[in-house]
Amino acid sequence: MIKKTIYSLLFLTIMSSCGSVKLSVKPGTTFSRNATLTIAAQDDKSGTVGELNHLLFEKGFNVISYSTAKTAVKYKDKIEGSDPVNNEFEAEVYRIKELNSIYALELDYTYYYDAFYYAYRSFSARVVDLNSGEIVMSANFRGDRSVRSVLKDFTTQLAAQIK
């Protein structure tokens, strides 16, 4: 009876693991290894932000915190020709100048706790160029899959866009 229950659970897991991530990139957009990506979301019980950070690092993305990215964009235009007085400000200016291009990853998803893991019913992501405000990539998932498998699929497809 236990074997039958385990096989039933495996069958239900396989059957409920449907749906695939569809990723679209704006024509003419190229991502490079020099680009900086930030996740514009708070983590929750599903662990989405933490898992996404890990997977992005694993794929070689340059990931920074959202607060750092906002500061970099805010001060980017003020850096040109400025004459910083104190050393702390000079250090911050140096870091900001090193960020060639900054993209924000915006997330929207619904999740639930399955018997053994968190799973998505829906997941969408947008990559926004923080310098222009333009959406340069969009991803969408509808179905029923584990958070980790959807995020792995998403980061693999995103990594394929890097030149």
PDB file of C-alpha atoms in Angstrom:
ATOM      1  CA  MET A   1       0.000   0.000   0.000  1.00  0.00           C
ATOM      2  CA  ILE A   2       2.867   2.393   0.790  1.00  0.00           C
ATOM      3  CA  LYS A   3       4.492   1.756  -2.618  1.00  0.00           C
ATOM      4  CA  LYS A   4       1.193   2.433  -4.351  1.00  0.00           C
ATOM      5  CA  THR A   5       0.806   5.730  -2.453  1.00  0.00           C
ATOM      6  CA  ILE A   6       4.367   6.801  -3.342  1.00  0.00           C
ATOM      7  CA  TYR A   7       3.832   5.957  -7.008  1.00  0.00           C
ATOM      8  CA  SER A   8       0.539   7.861  -6.942  1.00  0.00           C
ATOM      9  CA  LEU A   9       2.282  10.908  -5.466  1.00  0.00           C
ATOM     10  CA  LEU A  10       5.045  10.705  -8.087  1.00  0.00           C
ATOM     11  CA  PHE A  11       2.467  10.415 -10.868  1.00  0.00           C
ATOM     12  CA  LEU A  12       0.529  13.410  -9.519  1.00  0.00           C
ATOM     13  CA  THR A  13       3.755  15.430  -9.226  1.00  0.00           C
ATOM     14  CA  ILE A  14       4.720  14.623 -12.807  1.00  0.00           C
ATOM     15  CA  MET A  15       1.219  15.354 -14.074  1.00  0.00           C
ATOM     16  CA  SER A  16       1.003  18.636 -12.164  1.00  0.00           C
ATOM     17  CA  SER A  17       4.424  19.751 -13.411  1.00  0.00           C
ATOM     18  CA  CYS A  18       3.042  21.236 -16.559  1.00  0.00           C
ATOM     19  CA  GLY A  19       3.690  24.536 -18.225  1.00  0.00           C
ATOM     20  CA  SER A  20       6.843  26.095 -19.588  1.00  0.00           C
ATOM     21  CA  VAL A  21       8.538  29.453 -19.331  1.00  0.00           C
ATOM     22  CA  LYS A  22       8.234  31.578 -22.456  1.00  0.00           C
ATOM     23  CA  LEU A  23      10.838  34.320 -22.798  1.00  0.00           C
ATOM     24  CA  SER A  24      10.790  37.198 -25.285  1.00  0.00           C
ATOM     25  CA  VAL A  25      13.495  39.783 -25.841  1.00  0.00           C
ATOM     26  CA  LYS A  26      12.949  43.152 -27.502  1.00  0.00           C
ATOM     27  CA  PRO A  27      14.588  43.082 -30.959  1.00  0.00           C
ATOM     28  CA  GLY A  28      17.933  44.846 -30.994  1.00  0.00           C
ATOM     29  CA  THR A  29      18.537  44.302 -27.286  1.00  0.00           C
ATOM     30  CA  THR A  30      21.793  42.656 -26.328  1.00  0.00           C
ATOM     31  CA  PHE A  31      22.859  41.667 -22.850  1.00  0.00           C
ATOM     32  CA  SER A  32      26.544  41.473 -22.056  1.00  0.00           C
ATOM     33  CA  ARG A  33      28.545  40.064 -19.148  1.00  0.00           C
ATOM     34  CA  ASN A  34      29.279  43.682 -18.167  1.00  0.00           C
ATOM     35  CA  ALA A  35      25.605  44.407 -17.531  1.00  0.00           C
ATOM     36  CA  THR A  36      24.406  44.603 -13.938  1.00  0.00           C
ATOM     37  CA  LEU A  37      21.123  43.042 -12.858  1.00  0.00           C
ATOM     38  CA  THR A  38      19.114  43.772  -9.725  1.00  0.00           C
ATOM     39  CA  ILE A  39      15.989  42.028  -8.458  1.00  0.00           C
ATOM     40  CA  ALA A  40      13.275  44.553  -7.645  1.00  0.00           C
ATOM     41  CA  ALA A  41      11.323  42.405  -5.186  1.00  0.00           C
ATOM     42  CA  GLN A  42      11.215  41.366  -1.538  1.00  0.00           C
ATOM     43  CA  ASP A  43      11.739  37.724  -0.632  1.00  0.00           C
ATOM     44  CA  ASP A  44       8.836  35.722   0.776  1.00  0.00           C
ATOM     45  CA  LYS A  45       8.094  32.191   2.001  1.00  0.00           C
ATOM     46  CA  SER A  46       8.568  30.762  -1.496  1.00  0.00           C
ATOM     47  CA  GLY A  47      12.243  31.842  -1.404  1.00  0.00           C
ATOM     48  CA  THR A  48      11.999  33.248  -4.933  1.00  0.00           C
ATOM     49  CA  VAL A  49      14.461  36.141  -4.556  1.00  0.00           C
ATOM     50  CA  GLY A  50      17.087  34.084  -2.735  1.00  0.00           C
ATOM     51  CA  GLU A  51      16.844  31.233  -5.226  1.00  0.00           C
ATOM     52  CA  LEU A  52      16.908  33.625  -8.158  1.00  0.00           C
ATOM     53  CA  ASN A  53      20.007  35.388  -6.796  1.00  0.00           C
ATOM     54  CA  HIS A  54      21.748  32.029  -6.462  1.00  0.00           C
ATOM     55  CA  LEU A  55      20.803  30.855  -9.952  1.00  0.00           C
ATOM     56  CA  LEU A  56      21.810  34.175 -11.542  1.00  0.00           C
ATOM     57  CA  PHE A  57      25.223  34.057  -9.815  1.00  0.00           C
ATOM     58  CA  GLU A  58      25.588  30.458 -10.951  1.00  0.00           C
ATOM     59  CA  LYS A  59      24.964  31.547 -14.570  1.00  0.00           C
ATOM     60  CA  GLY A  60      27.589  34.315 -14.314  1.00  0.00           C
ATOM     61  CA  PHE A  61      25.348  37.367 -13.959  1.00  0.00           C
ATOM     62  CA  ASN A  62      26.612  40.478 -12.167  1.00  0.00           C
ATOM     63  CA  VAL A  63      23.911  40.897  -9.497  1.00  0.00           C
ATOM     64  CA  ILE A  64      23.672  43.818  -7.067  1.00  0.00           C
ATOM     65  CA  SER A  65      21.151  44.767  -4.407  1.00  0.00           C
ATOM     66  CA  TYR A  66      18.158  46.833  -5.441  1.00  0.00           C
ATOM     67  CA  SER A  67      19.062  49.688  -3.062  1.00  0.00           C
ATOM     68  CA  THR A  68      22.552  49.940  -4.618  1.00  0.00           C
ATOM     69  CA  ALA A  69      21.077  50.028  -8.124  1.00  0.00           C
ATOM     70  CA  LYS A  70      18.653  52.812  -7.185  1.00  0.00           C
ATOM     71  CA  THR A  71      21.507  54.843  -5.707  1.00  0.00           C
ATOM     72  CA  ALA A  72      23.639  54.279  -8.803  1.00  0.00           C
ATOM     73  CA  VAL A  73      20.912  55.487 -11.145  1.00  0.00           C
ATOM     74  CA  LYS A  74      20.103  58.463  -8.891  1.00  0.00           C
ATOM     75  CA  TYR A  75      23.695  59.713  -8.783  1.00  0.00           C
ATOM     76  CA  LYS A  76      24.857  58.673 -12.253  1.00  0.00           C
ATOM     77  CA  ASP A  77      24.141  62.021 -13.903  1.00  0.00           C
ATOM     78  CA  LYS A  78      25.499  64.002 -10.950  1.00  0.00           C
ATOM     79  CA  ILE A  79      28.890  62.262 -11.164  1.00  0.00           C
ATOM     80  CA  GLU A  80      29.893  63.814 -14.478  1.00  0.00           C
ATOM     81  CA  GLY A  81      32.239  66.708 -13.760  1.00  0.00           C
ATOM     82  CA  SER A  82      31.617  66.679 -10.027  1.00  0.00           C
ATOM     83  CA  ASP A  83      34.421  67.362  -7.591  1.00  0.00           C
ATOM     84  CA  PRO A  84      33.762  65.146  -4.540  1.00  0.00           C
ATOM     85  CA  VAL A  85      35.126  66.480  -1.278  1.00  0.00           C
ATOM     86  CA  ASN A  86      35.086  63.550   1.145  1.00  0.00           C
ATOM     87  CA  ASN A  87      36.665  60.127   0.590  1.00  0.00           C
ATOM     88  CA  GLU A  88      33.490  58.130   1.334  1.00  0.00           C
ATOM     89  CA  PHE A  89      31.632  59.954  -1.435  1.00  0.00           C
ATOM     90  CA  GLU A  90      34.569  59.381  -3.800  1.00  0.00           C
ATOM     91  CA  ALA A  91      34.459  55.640  -3.070  1.00  0.00           C
ATOM     92  CA  GLU A  92      30.715  55.515  -3.803  1.00  0.00           C
ATOM     93  CA  VAL A  93      31.187  57.466  -7.040  1.00  0.00           C
ATOM     94  CA  TYR A  94      33.875  55.015  -8.134  1.00  0.00           C
ATOM     95  CA  ARG A  95      31.591  52.019  -7.561  1.00  0.00           C
ATOM     96  CA  ILE A  96      28.721  53.671  -9.433  1.00  0.00           C
ATOM     97  CA  LYS A  97      30.932  54.562 -12.403  1.00  0.00           C
ATOM     98  CA  GLU A  98      31.877  50.872 -12.695  1.00  0.00           C
ATOM     99  CA  LEU A  99      28.252  49.882 -13.415  1.00  0.00           C
ATOM    100  CA  ASN A 100      28.078  49.979 -17.208  1.00  0.00           C
ATOM    101  CA  SER A 101      24.389  49.238 -17.618  1.00  0.00           C
ATOM    102  CA  ILE A 102      21.800  48.439 -14.995  1.00  0.00           C
ATOM    103  CA  TYR A 103      18.736  46.271 -15.484  1.00  0.00           C
ATOM    104  CA  ALA A 104      15.999  45.648 -12.921  1.00  0.00           C
ATOM    105  CA  LEU A 105      14.282  42.299 -12.819  1.00  0.00           C
ATOM    106  CA  GLU A 106      10.643  42.862 -11.802  1.00  0.00           C
ATOM    107  CA  LEU A 107       8.647  39.814 -10.683  1.00  0.00           C
ATOM    108  CA  ASP A 108       4.985  38.961 -10.329  1.00  0.00           C
ATOM    109  CA  TYR A 109       3.879  35.476  -9.276  1.00  0.00           C
ATOM    110  CA  THR A 110       1.389  33.383  -7.349  1.00  0.00           C
ATOM    111  CA  TYR A 111       2.553  30.407  -5.355  1.00  0.00           C
ATOM    112  CA  TYR A 112       1.327  27.805  -2.906  1.00  0.00           C
ATOM    113  CA  TYR A 113       2.848  25.142  -0.702  1.00  0.00           C
ATOM    114  CA  ASP A 114       2.489  21.671  -2.175  1.00  0.00           C
ATOM    115  CA  ALA A 115       3.063  18.579  -0.062  1.00  0.00           C
ATOM    116  CA  PHE A 116       6.875  18.919  -0.222  1.00  0.00           C
ATOM    117  CA  TYR A 117       7.776  22.262  -1.841  1.00  0.00           C
ATOM    118  CA  TYR A 118       6.537  25.655  -2.979  1.00  0.00           C
ATOM    119  CA  ALA A 119       5.104  25.781  -6.485  1.00  0.00           C
ATOM    120  CA  TYR A 120       3.986  28.495  -8.888  1.00  0.00           C
ATOM    121  CA  ARG A 121       0.579  28.763 -10.487  1.00  0.00           C
ATOM    122  CA  SER A 122       1.830  31.771 -12.435  1.00  0.00           C
ATOM    123  CA  PHE A 123       5.132  33.604 -12.815  1.00  0.00           C
ATOM    124  CA  SER A 124       6.048  36.610 -14.901  1.00  0.00           C
ATOM    125  CA  ALA A 125       9.229  38.639 -15.071  1.00  0.00           C
ATOM    126  CA  ARG A 126      10.295  41.798 -16.849  1.00  0.00           C
ATOM    127  CA  VAL A 127      13.802  43.098 -17.340  1.00  0.00           C
ATOM    128  CA  VAL A 128      13.758  46.902 -17.354  1.00  0.00           C
ATOM    129  CA  ASP A 129      16.664  49.065 -18.501  1.00  0.00           C
ATOM    130  CA  LEU A 130      16.968  51.513 -15.599  1.00  0.00           C
ATOM    131  CA  ASN A 131      18.737  54.075 -17.757  1.00  0.00           C
ATOM    132  CA  SER A 132      15.884  54.338 -20.278  1.00  0.00           C
ATOM    133  CA  GLY A 133      12.926  52.827 -18.400  1.00  0.00           C
ATOM    134  CA  GLU A 134      12.319  50.480 -21.330  1.00  0.00           C
ATOM    135  CA  ILE A 135      11.141  46.880 -20.895  1.00  0.00           C
ATOM    136  CA  VAL A 136      13.711  44.853 -22.824  1.00  0.00           C
ATOM    137  CA  MET A 137      12.704  41.307 -21.878  1.00  0.00           C
ATOM    138  CA  SER A 138       9.579  39.580 -20.702  1.00  0.00           C
ATOM    139  CA  ALA A 139       8.989  36.046 -19.427  1.00  0.00           C
ATOM    140  CA  ASN A 140       5.758  34.276 -18.613  1.00  0.00           C
ATOM    141  CA  PHE A 141       4.741  30.965 -17.043  1.00  0.00           C
ATOM    142  CA  ARG A 142       1.276  29.533 -16.415  1.00  0.00           C
ATOM    143  CA  GLY A 143       0.863  26.069 -15.020  1.00  0.00           C
ATOM    144  CA  ASP A 144       1.837  24.184 -11.925  1.00  0.00           C
ATOM    145  CA  ARG A 145       5.551  23.616 -11.274  1.00  0.00           C
ATOM    146  CA  SER A 146       7.975  23.924  -8.403  1.00  0.00           C
ATOM    147  CA  VAL A 147       9.487  27.351  -7.776  1.00  0.00           C
ATOM    148  CA  ARG A 148      12.996  25.969  -8.326  1.00  0.00           C
ATOM    149  CA  SER A 149      12.203  24.329 -11.678  1.00  0.00           C
ATOM    150  CA  VAL A 150      10.509  27.464 -13.070  1.00  0.00           C
ATOM    151  CA  LEU A 151      13.388  29.692 -11.919  1.00  0.00           C
ATOM    152  CA  LYS A 152      15.992  27.286 -13.348  1.00  0.00           C
ATOM    153  CA  ASP A 153      14.170  27.309 -16.698  1.00  0.00           C
ATOM    154  CA  PHE A 154      13.922  31.115 -16.606  1.00  0.00           C
ATOM    155  CA  THR A 155      17.606  31.721 -15.734  1.00  0.00           C
ATOM    156  CA  THR A 156      18.777  29.227 -18.357  1.00  0.00           C
ATOM    157  CA  GLN A 157      16.801  31.050 -21.034  1.00  0.00           C
ATOM    158  CA  LEU A 158      17.974  34.440 -19.763  1.00  0.00           C
ATOM    159  CA  ALA A 159      21.611  33.294 -19.749  1.00  0.00           C
ATOM    160  CA  ALA A 160      21.224  32.227 -23.378  1.00  0.00           C
ATOM    161  CA  GLN A 161      20.614  35.909 -24.246  1.00  0.00           C
ATOM    162  CA  ILE A 162      24.042  37.005 -22.962  1.00  0.00           C
ATOM    163  CA  LYS A 163      26.653  37.775 -25.612  1.00  0.00           C
TER     164      LYS A 163
END
